[in-house]
Short mmCIF file of C-alpha atoms in Angstrom, two decimals:
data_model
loop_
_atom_site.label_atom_id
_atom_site.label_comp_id
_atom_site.label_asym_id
_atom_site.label_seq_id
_atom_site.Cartn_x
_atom_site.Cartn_y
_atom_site.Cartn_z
CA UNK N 26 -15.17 4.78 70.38
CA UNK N 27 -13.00 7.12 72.67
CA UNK N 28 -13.64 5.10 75.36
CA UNK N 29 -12.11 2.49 73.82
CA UNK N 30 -9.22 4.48 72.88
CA UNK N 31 -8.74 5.34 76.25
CA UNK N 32 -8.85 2.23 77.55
CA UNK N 33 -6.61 0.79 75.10
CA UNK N 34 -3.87 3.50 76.35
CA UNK N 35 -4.30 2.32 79.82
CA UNK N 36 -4.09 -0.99 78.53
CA UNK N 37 -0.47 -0.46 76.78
CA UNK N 38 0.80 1.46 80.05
CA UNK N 39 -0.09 -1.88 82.01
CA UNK N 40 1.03 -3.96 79.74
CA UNK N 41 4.01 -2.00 79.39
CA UNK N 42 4.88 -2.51 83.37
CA UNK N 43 3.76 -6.45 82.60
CA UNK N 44 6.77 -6.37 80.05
CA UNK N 45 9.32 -4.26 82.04
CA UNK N 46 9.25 -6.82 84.42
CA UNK N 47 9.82 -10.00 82.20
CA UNK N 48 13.50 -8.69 80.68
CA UNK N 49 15.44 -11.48 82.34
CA UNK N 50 19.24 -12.23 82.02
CA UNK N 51 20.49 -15.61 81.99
CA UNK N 52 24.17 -16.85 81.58
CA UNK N 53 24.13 -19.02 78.42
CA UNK N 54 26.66 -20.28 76.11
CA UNK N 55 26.74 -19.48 72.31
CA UNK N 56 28.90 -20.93 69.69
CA UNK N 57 30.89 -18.23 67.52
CA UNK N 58 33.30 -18.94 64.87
CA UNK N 59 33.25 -22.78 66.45
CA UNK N 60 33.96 -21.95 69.87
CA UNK N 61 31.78 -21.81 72.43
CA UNK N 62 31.53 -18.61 74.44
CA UNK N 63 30.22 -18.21 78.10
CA UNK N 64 27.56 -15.27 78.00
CA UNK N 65 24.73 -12.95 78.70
CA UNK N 66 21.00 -13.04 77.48
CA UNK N 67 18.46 -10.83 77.75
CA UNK N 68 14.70 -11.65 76.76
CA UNK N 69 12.82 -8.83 74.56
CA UNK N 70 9.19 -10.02 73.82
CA UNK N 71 9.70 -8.03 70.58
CA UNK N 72 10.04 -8.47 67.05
CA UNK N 73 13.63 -9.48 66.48
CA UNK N 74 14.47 -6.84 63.43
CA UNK N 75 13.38 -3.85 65.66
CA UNK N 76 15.26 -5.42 68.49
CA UNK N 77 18.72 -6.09 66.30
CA UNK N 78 18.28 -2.86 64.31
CA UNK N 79 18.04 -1.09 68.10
CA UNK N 80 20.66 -3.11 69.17
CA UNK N 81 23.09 -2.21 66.54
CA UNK N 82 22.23 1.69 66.96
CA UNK N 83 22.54 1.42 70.56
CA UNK N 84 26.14 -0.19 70.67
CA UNK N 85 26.86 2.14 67.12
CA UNK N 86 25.88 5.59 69.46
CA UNK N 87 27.66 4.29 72.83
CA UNK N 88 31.00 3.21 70.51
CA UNK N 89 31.32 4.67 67.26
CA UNK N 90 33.42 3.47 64.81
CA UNK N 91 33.71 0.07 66.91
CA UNK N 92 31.18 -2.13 65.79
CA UNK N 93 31.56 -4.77 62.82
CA UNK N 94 28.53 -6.73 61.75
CA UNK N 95 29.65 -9.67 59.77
CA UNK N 96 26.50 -12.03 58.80
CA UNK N 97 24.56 -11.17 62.50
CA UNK N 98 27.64 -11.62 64.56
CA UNK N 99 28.67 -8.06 66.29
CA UNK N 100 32.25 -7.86 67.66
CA UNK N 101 33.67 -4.52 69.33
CA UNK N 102 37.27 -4.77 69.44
CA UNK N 103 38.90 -2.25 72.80
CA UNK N 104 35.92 -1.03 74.07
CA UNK N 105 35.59 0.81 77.58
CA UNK N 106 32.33 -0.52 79.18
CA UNK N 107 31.68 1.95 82.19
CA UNK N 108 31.46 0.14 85.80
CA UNK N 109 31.76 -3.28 83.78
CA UNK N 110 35.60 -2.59 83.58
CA UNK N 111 38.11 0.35 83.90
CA UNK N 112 40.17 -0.89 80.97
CA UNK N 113 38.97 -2.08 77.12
CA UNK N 114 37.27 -5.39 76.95
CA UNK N 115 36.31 -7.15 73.66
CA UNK N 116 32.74 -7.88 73.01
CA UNK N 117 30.63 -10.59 70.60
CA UNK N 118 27.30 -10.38 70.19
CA UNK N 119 24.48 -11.67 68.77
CA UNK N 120 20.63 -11.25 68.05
CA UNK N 121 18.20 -14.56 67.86
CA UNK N 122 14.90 -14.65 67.08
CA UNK N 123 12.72 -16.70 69.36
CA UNK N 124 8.53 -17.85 69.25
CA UNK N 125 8.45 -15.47 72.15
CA UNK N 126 10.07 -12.46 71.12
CA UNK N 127 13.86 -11.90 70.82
CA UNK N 128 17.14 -12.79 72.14
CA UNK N 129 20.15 -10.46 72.77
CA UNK N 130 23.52 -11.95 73.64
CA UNK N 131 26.57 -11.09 74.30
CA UNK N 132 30.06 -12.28 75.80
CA UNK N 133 32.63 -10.04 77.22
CA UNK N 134 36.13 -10.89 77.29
CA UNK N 135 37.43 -8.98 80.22
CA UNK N 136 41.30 -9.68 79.34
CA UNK N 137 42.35 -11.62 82.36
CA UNK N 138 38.27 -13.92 82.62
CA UNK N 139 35.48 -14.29 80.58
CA UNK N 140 32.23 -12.35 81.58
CA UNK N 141 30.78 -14.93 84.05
CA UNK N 142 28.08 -15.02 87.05
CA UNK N 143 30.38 -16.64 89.71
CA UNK N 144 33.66 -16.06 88.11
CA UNK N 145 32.91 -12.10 87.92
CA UNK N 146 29.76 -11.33 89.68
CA UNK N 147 30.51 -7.88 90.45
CA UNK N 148 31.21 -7.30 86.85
CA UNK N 149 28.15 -9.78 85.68
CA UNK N 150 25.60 -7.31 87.62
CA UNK N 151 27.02 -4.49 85.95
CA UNK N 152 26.83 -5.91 82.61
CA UNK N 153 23.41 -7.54 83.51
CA UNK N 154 22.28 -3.79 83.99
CA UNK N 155 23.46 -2.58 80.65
CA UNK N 156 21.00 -5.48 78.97
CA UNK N 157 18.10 -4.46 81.02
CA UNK N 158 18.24 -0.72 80.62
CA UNK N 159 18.50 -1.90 76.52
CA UNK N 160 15.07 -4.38 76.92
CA UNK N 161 13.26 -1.45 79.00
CA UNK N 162 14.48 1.17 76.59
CA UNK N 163 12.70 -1.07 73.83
CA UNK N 164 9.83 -1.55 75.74
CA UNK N 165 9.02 2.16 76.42
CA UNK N 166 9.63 3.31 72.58
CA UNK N 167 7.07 0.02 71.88
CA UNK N 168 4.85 1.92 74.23
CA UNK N 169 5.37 5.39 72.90
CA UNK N 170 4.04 3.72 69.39
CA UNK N 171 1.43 2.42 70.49
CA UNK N 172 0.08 5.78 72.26
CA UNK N 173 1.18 7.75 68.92
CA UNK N 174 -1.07 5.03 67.07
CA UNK N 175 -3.94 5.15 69.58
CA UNK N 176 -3.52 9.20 69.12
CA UNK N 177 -4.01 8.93 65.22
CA UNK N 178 -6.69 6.74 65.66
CA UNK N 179 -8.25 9.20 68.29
CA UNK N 180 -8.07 12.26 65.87
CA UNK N 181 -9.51 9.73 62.91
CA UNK N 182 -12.65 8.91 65.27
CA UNK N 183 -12.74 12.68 65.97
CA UNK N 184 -12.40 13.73 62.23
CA UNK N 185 -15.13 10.59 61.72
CA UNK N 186 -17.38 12.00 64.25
CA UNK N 187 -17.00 15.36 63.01
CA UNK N 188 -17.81 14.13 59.21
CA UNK N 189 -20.97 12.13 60.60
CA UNK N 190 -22.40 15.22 62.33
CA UNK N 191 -21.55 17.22 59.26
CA UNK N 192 -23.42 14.56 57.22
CA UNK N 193 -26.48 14.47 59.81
CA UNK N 194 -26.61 18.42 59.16
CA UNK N 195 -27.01 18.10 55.37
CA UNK N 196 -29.76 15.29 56.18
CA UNK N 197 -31.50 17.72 57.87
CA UNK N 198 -31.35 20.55 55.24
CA UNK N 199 -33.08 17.97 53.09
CA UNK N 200 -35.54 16.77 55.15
CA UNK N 201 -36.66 20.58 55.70
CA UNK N 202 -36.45 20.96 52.05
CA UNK N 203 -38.43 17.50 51.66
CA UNK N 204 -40.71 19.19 54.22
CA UNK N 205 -41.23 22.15 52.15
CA UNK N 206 -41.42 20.43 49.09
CA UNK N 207 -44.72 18.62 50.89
CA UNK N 208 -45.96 21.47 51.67
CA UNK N 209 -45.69 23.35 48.52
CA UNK N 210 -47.22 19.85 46.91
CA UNK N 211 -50.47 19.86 49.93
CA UNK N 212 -50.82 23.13 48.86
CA UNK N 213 -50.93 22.97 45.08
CA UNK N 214 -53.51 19.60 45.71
CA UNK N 215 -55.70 21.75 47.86
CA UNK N 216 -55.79 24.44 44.60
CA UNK N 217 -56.02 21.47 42.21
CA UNK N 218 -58.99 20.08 44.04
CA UNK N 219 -60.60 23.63 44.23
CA UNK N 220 -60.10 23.85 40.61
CA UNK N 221 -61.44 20.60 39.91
CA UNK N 222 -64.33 21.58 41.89
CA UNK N 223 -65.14 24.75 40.17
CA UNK N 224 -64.56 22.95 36.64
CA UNK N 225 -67.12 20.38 37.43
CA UNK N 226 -69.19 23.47 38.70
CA UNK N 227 -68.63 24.58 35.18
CA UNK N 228 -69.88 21.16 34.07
CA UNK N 229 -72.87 21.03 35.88
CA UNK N 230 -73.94 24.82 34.89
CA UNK N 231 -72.96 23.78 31.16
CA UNK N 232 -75.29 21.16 30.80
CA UNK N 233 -78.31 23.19 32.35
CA UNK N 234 -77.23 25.49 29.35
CA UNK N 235 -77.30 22.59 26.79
CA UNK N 236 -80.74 21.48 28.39
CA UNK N 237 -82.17 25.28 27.99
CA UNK N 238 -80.74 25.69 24.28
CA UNK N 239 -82.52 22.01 23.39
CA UNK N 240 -85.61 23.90 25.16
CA UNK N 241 -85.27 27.19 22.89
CA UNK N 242 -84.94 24.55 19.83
CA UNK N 243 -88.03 22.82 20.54
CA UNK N 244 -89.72 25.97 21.20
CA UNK N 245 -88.52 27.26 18.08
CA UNK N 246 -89.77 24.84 15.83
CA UNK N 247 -92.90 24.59 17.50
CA UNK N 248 -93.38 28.35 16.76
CA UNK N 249 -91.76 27.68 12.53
CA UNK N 250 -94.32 24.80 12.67
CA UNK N 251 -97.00 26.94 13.50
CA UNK N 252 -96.11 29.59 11.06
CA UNK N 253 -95.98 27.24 8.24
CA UNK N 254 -99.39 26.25 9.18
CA UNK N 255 -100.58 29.68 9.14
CA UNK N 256 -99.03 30.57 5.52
CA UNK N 257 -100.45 27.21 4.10
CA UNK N 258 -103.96 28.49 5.54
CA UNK N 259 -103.80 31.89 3.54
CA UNK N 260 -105.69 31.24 0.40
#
């Protein structure tokens, strides 16, 4: 069983490099309000309410007070995106669910262009960095619950193990008392057969009495028999 748990936590840090490795960012167009908007996307093989509800706290602790949610669509009005641009930029957003995992989009409207990979490409690998630090960021705290789960289940097998080896020490108690028990039973056998032999014994030397009284009874009629036949010879 800990073998397995072990393996299973070298299995999540692999599969956590696996993952860190397919974050990709494509540009992509999404349509907000009816107008179509030239964007990022990022690719989180996650499930999308973890990814939107780390997505929301992530752009809630980076700009406080900025972000409004209306009906999934983020928007940060005068925002000051470090190394994306020196002066406040206006953001949409938006988180998709996808067979695969999770979508997180966004378009940033840069004042003077649109957030775009040959229009701004300085400013699109900047950008592009801020949506791969978020996917890796969600892939290591997917990691660091599944090691906290593979823990719990480590101490269960432990407190398991520790129960069954409890369990095995009461089974042994019994079986010395069952021993015991077997013991004390051999030993009241071997009395009740000695008994049983001295009461047949008793038996035997019993009916060698019986067969001596039935002698004294014959002998003593015998002996009335011939003292009646005196006393009826007495004239």
């Amino acid at each position: 069983m800990i073998q397995r748990l072990l393996f299973f936590l070298f299995a999540c840090l692999v599969s956590f490099g696996a993952l860190a490795q397919r974050s990709p960012v494509d540009e992509t167009d999404n349509t907000i309000d009816g107008i179509p908007r030239k964007g990022q996307r990022v690719t989180i093989q996650l499930d999308n309410r973890r990814v939107e509800a780390a997505w929301l706290k992530y752009l809630n602790d980076k700009y406080p007070g900025k972000v409004k949610n209306v009906k999934g669509v983020v928007k940060l009005d005068g925002v000051v995106i470090e190394d994306v641009a020196p002066t406040p930029v206006r953001v949409i957003s938006k988180v998709d669910g996808i067979p695969t995992g999770t979508t997180v989009w966004w378009s940033i409207d840069l004042g003077n262009a649109y957030l775009g990979r040959e229009a701004t490409p300085v400013q699109w690998k900047a950008a592009e960095k801020y949506l791969k630090d978020f996917a890796r960021g969600m892939y290591r705290e997917d990691v660091v619950a599944q090691i906290s789960e593979a823990e719990k289940a480590l101490v269960q097998s432990q407190n398991n193990h520790a129960a069954i080896i409890a369990k095995v020490e009461v089974i042994k108690k019994d079986v010395d008392k069952n021993k015991a028990r077997k013991m004390e039973i051999q030993q009241q056998l071997a009395q009740n057969a000695a008994e049983l032999l001295q009461y047949n014994n008793m038996v035997d030397a019993n009916l060698k009495e019986q067969e001596s009284a039935r002698a004294d009874i014959v002998n003593m009629r015998v002996s009335l028999e011939s003292v009646k036949d005196r006393m009826n010879k007495i004239e």
